[in-house]
Tab-separated table of C-alpha atoms in Angstrom:
chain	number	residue	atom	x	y	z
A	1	UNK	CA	0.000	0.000	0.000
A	2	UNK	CA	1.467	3.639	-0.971
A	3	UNK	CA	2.175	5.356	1.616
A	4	UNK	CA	-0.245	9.267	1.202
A	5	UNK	CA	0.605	12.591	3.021
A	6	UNK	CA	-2.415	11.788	5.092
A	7	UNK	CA	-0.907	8.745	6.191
A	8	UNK	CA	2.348	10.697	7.200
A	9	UNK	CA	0.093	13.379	8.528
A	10	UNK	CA	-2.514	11.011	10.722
A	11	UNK	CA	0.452	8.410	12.153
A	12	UNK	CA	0.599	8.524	16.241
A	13	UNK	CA	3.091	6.637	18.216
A	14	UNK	CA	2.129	4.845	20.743
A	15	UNK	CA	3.536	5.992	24.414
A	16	UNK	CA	6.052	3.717	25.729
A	17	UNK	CA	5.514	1.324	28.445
A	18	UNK	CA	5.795	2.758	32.171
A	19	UNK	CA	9.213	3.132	33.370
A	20	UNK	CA	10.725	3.225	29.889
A	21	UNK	CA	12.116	6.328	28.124
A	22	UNK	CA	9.923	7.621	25.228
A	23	UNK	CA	10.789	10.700	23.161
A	24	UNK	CA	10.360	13.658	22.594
A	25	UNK	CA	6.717	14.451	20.683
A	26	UNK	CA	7.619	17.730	19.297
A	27	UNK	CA	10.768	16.748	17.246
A	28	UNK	CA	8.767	13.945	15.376
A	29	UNK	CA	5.959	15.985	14.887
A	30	UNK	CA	7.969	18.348	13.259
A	31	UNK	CA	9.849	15.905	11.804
A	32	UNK	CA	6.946	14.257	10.279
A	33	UNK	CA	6.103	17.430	8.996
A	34	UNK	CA	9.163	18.056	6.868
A	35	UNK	CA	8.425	14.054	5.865
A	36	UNK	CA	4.986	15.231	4.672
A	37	UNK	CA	5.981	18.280	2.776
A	38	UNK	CA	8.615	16.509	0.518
A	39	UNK	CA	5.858	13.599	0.091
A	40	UNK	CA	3.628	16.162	-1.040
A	41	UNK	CA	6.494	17.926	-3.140
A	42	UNK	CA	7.628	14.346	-5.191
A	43	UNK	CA	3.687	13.470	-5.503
A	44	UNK	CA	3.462	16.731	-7.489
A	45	UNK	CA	6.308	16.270	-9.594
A	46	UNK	CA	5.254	12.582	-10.597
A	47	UNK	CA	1.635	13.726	-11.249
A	48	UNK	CA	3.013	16.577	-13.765
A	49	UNK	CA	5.360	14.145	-15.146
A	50	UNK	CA	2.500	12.325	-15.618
A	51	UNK	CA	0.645	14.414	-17.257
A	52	UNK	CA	3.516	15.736	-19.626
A	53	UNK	CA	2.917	11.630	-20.505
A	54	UNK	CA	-0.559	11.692	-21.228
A	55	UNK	CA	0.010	14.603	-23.369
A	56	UNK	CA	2.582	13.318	-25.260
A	57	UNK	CA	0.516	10.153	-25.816
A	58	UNK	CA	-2.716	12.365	-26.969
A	59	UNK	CA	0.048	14.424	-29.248
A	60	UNK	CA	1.147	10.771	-30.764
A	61	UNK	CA	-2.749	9.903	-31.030
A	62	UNK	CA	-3.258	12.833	-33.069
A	63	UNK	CA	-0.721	12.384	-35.412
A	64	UNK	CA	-1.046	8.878	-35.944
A	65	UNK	CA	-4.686	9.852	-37.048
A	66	UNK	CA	-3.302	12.672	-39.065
A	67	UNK	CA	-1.237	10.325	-41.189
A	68	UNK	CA	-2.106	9.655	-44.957
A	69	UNK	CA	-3.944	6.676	-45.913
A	70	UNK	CA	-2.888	4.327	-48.310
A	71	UNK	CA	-3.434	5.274	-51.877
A	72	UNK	CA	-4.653	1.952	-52.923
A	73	UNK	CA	-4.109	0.354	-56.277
A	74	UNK	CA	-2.301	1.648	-58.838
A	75	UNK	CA	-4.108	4.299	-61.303
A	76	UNK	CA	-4.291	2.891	-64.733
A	77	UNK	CA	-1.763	4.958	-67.085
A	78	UNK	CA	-3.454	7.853	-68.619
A	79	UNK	CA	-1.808	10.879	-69.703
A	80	UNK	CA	0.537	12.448	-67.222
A	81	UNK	CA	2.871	15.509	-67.515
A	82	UNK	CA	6.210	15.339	-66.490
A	83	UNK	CA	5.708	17.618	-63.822
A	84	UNK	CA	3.142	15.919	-61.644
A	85	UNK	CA	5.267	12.930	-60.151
A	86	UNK	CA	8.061	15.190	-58.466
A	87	UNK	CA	5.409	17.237	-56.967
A	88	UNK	CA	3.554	13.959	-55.388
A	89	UNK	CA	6.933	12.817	-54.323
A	90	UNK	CA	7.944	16.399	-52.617
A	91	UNK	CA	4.604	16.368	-50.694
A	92	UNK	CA	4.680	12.483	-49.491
A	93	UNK	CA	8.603	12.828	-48.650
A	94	UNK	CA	7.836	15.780	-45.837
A	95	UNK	CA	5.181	14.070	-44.369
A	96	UNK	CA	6.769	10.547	-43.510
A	97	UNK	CA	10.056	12.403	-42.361
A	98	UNK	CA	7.230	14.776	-39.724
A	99	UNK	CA	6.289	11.030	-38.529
A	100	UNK	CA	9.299	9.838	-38.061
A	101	UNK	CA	10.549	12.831	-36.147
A	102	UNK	CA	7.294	12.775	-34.301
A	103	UNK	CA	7.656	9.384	-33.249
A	104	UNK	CA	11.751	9.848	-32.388
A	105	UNK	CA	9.777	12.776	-30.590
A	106	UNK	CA	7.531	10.544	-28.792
A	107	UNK	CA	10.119	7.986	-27.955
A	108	UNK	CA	12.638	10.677	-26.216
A	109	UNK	CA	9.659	11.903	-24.292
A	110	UNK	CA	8.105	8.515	-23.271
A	111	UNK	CA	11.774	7.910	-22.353
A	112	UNK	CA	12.376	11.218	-20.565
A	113	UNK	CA	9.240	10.844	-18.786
A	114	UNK	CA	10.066	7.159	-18.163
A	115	UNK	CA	13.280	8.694	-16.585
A	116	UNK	CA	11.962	10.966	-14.220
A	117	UNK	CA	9.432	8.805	-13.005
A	118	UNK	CA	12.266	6.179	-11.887
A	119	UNK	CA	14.236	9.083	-10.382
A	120	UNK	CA	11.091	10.417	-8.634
A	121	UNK	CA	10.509	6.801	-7.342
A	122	UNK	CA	14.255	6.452	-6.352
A	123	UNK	CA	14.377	9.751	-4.712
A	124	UNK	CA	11.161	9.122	-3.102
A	125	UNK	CA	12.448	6.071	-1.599
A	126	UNK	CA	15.478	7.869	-0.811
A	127	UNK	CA	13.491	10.632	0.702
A	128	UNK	CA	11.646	8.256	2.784
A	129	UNK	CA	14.684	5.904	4.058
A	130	UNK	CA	16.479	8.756	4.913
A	131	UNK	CA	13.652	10.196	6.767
A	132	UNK	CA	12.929	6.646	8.511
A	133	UNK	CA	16.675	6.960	9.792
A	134	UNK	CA	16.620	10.782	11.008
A	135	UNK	CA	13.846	9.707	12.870
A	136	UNK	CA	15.437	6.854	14.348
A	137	UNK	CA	18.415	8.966	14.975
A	138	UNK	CA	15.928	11.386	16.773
A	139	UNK	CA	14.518	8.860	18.859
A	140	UNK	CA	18.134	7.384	19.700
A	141	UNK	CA	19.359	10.919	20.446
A	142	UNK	CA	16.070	11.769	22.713
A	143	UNK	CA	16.252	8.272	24.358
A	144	UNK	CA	20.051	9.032	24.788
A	145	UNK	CA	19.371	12.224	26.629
A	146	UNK	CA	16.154	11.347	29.162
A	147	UNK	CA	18.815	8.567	29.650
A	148	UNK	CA	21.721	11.554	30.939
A	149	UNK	CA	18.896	13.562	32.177
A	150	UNK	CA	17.674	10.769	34.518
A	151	UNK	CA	21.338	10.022	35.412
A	152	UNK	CA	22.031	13.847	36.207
A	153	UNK	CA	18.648	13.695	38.335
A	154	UNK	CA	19.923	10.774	40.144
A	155	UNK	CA	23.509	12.536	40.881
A	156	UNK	CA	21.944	15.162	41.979
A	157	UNK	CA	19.886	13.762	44.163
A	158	UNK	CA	22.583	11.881	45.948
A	159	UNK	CA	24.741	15.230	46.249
A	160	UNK	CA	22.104	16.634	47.692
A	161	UNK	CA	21.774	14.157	50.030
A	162	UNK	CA	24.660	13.892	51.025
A	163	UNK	CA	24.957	17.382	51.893
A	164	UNK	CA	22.020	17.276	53.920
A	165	UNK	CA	23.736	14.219	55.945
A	166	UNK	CA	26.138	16.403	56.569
A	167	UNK	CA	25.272	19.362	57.419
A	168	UNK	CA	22.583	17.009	60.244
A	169	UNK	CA	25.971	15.902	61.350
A	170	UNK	CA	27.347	19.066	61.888
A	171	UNK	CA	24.473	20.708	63.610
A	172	UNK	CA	24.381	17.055	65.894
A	173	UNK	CA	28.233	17.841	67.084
A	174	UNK	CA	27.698	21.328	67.396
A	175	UNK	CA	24.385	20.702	69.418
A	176	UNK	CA	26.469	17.677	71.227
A	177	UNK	CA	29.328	20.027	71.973
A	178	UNK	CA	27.529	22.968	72.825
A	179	UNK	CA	25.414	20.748	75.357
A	180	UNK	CA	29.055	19.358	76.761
A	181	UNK	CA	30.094	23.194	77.264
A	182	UNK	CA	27.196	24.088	79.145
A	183	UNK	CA	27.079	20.784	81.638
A	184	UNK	CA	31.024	21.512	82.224
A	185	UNK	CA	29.890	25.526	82.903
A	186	UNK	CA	26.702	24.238	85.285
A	187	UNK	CA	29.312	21.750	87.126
A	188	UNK	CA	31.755	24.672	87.450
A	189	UNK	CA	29.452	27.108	88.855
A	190	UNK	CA	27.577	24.081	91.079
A	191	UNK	CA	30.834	23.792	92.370
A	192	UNK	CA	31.993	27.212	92.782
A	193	UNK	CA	28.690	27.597	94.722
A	194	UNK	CA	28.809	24.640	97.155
A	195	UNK	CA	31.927	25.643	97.870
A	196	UNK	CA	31.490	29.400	98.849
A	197	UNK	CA	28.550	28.020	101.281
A	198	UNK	CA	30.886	25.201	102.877
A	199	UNK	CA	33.078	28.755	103.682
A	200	UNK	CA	30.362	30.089	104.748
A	201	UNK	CA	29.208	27.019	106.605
A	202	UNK	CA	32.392	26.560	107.875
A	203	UNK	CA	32.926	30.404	109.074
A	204	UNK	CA	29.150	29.932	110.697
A	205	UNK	CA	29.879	26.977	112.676
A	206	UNK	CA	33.410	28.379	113.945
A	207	UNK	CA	31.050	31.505	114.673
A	208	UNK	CA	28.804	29.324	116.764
A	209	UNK	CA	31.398	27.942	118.615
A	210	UNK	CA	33.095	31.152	119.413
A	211	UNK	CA	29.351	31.982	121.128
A	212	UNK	CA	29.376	28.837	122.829
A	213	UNK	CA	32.276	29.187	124.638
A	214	UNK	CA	31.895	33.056	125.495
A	215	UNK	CA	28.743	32.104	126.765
A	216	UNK	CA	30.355	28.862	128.785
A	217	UNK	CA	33.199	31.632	130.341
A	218	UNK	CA	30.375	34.213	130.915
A	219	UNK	CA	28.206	31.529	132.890
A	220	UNK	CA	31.272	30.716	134.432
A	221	UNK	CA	32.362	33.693	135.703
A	222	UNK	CA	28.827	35.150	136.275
A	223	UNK	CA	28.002	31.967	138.603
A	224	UNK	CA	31.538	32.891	140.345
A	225	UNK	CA	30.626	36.411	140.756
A	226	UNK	CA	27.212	34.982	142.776
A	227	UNK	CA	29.257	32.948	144.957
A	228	UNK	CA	31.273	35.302	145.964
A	229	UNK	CA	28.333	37.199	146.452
A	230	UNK	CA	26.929	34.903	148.448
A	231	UNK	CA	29.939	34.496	150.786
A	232	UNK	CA	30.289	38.470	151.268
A	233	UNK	CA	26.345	38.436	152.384
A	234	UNK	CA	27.681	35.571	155.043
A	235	UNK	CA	30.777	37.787	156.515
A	236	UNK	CA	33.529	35.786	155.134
A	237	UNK	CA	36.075	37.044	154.551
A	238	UNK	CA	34.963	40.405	154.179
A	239	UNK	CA	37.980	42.757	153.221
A	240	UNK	CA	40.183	39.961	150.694
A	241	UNK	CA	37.135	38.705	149.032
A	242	UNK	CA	36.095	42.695	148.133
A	243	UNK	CA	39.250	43.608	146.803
A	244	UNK	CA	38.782	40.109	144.370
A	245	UNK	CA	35.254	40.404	143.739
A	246	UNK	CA	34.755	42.612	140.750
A	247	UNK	CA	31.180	44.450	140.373
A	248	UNK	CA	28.517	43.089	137.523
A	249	UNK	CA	30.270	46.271	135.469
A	250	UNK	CA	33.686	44.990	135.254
A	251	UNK	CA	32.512	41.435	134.626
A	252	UNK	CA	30.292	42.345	131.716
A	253	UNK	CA	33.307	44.683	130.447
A	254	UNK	CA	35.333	41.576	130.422
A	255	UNK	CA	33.200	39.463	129.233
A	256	UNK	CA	32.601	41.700	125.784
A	257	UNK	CA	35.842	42.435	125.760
A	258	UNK	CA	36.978	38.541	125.211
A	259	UNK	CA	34.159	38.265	123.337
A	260	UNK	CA	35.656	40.948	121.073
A	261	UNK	CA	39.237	39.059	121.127
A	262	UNK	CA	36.911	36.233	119.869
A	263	UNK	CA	35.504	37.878	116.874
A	264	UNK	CA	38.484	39.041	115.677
């Protein structure tokens, strides 16, 4: 079956199976389109070729009908003048060299036109193989680069994840160390803290104990300052145990001032 404009025109691919690199519908379209044009271009040519035949075929028709008949039998012989034969001969001569050109005429032509029909053909054919392999090139070539485009998709993709690992393991150190830096900063102040209040503690209790015994001497000499007291209210020993006794004054006096000798 011959294959028609409309046939180049009307042709669809059929998509490719899932998952399997097609191409790209825009370059065959417009391939097809070029394929169609020069179709349409040769069809031309043969059908005026064509009809440069059929002309040349009516053109033989005609003459072949214009042709003298034959003249039959011979006339009996009658009285003829010289003149007569050469001018039968110079009109019969013209005529059967006209056919014979017109038929070397027709010959060339049916030739020619034979000619150019075979080189239409041939360069149709041509025409068409070579536009069977661009396109096969074009599908190669489009299949060649969804198959790099995929790849490059792919690369990038695993660049880009990589980075991303990598910069998640940067923050995770970073977070990591910076959580490290502030545990050793809380320990250092924790410590720094407990041990300003075990100074304190310790200055407190050596305080307390400072009171402790300033209050043990003051009880002390306070209950001696009663006894004696008590034994200058019973008459003994009147004069020495005055000049020992000392008044509540001077025993408070003492008392702060040790007390004072204490703080310090």
């Amino acid at each position: 079956m011959p294959l028609t404009p409309a046939d180049v025109r009307n042709f669809t691919f059929s998509k490719p199976p899932a998952g399997r690199p097609g191409y790209h519908e825009d370059e065959v379209d417009d391939f097809l389109d070029l394929v169609e044009a020069e179709l349409v271009r040769l069809l031309q040519d043969n059908a005026e070729l064509r009809a440069q035949l059929a002309q040349l075929d009516e053109q033989l028709r005609t003459l072949s009908t214009e042709t003298p008949a034959d003249p039959g039998p011979p006339r009996p012989p009658g009285p003829v003048t010289t003149p007569v034969r050469p001018l039968i001969t110079l009109q019969t001569v013209p005529d059967t060299e006209h056919d014979l050109r017109a038929a070397r005429v027709l010959v060339l032509a049916q030739e020619r036109a034979d000619q150019l029909t075979e080189q239409a053909q041939v360069t149709a054919e041509q025409t068409l193989s070579q536009a069977r392999t661009d396109s096969e090139q074009l599908l190669t070539n489009a299949r060649n680069e969804a198959e790099d485009l995929i790849h490059q998709a792919r690369t990038e993709a695993k660049t880009i994840l990589q980075d991303a690992r990598t910069t998640a393991q940067t923050l995770q150190q970073q977070s990591q160390n910076r959580a490290a830096s502030l545990t050793e900063e809380a320990t250092r102040q924790r410590t720094e803290i407990l041990d300003a209040l075990n100074q304190d503690k310790t200055l407190l209790e050596d305080t307390i104990d400072k009171l402790r015994a300033f209050e043990l001497e003051y009880r002390t000499q306070l209950a001696t300052y009663l006894h004696s007291l008590l034994h200058q209210l019973d008459g003994l020993e009147t004069a020495p145990l005055a000049e020992q006794v000392h008044t509540p004054q001077d025993l408070v006096g003492s008392g702060l001032d040790k007390r004072g000798q204490t703080g310090q």
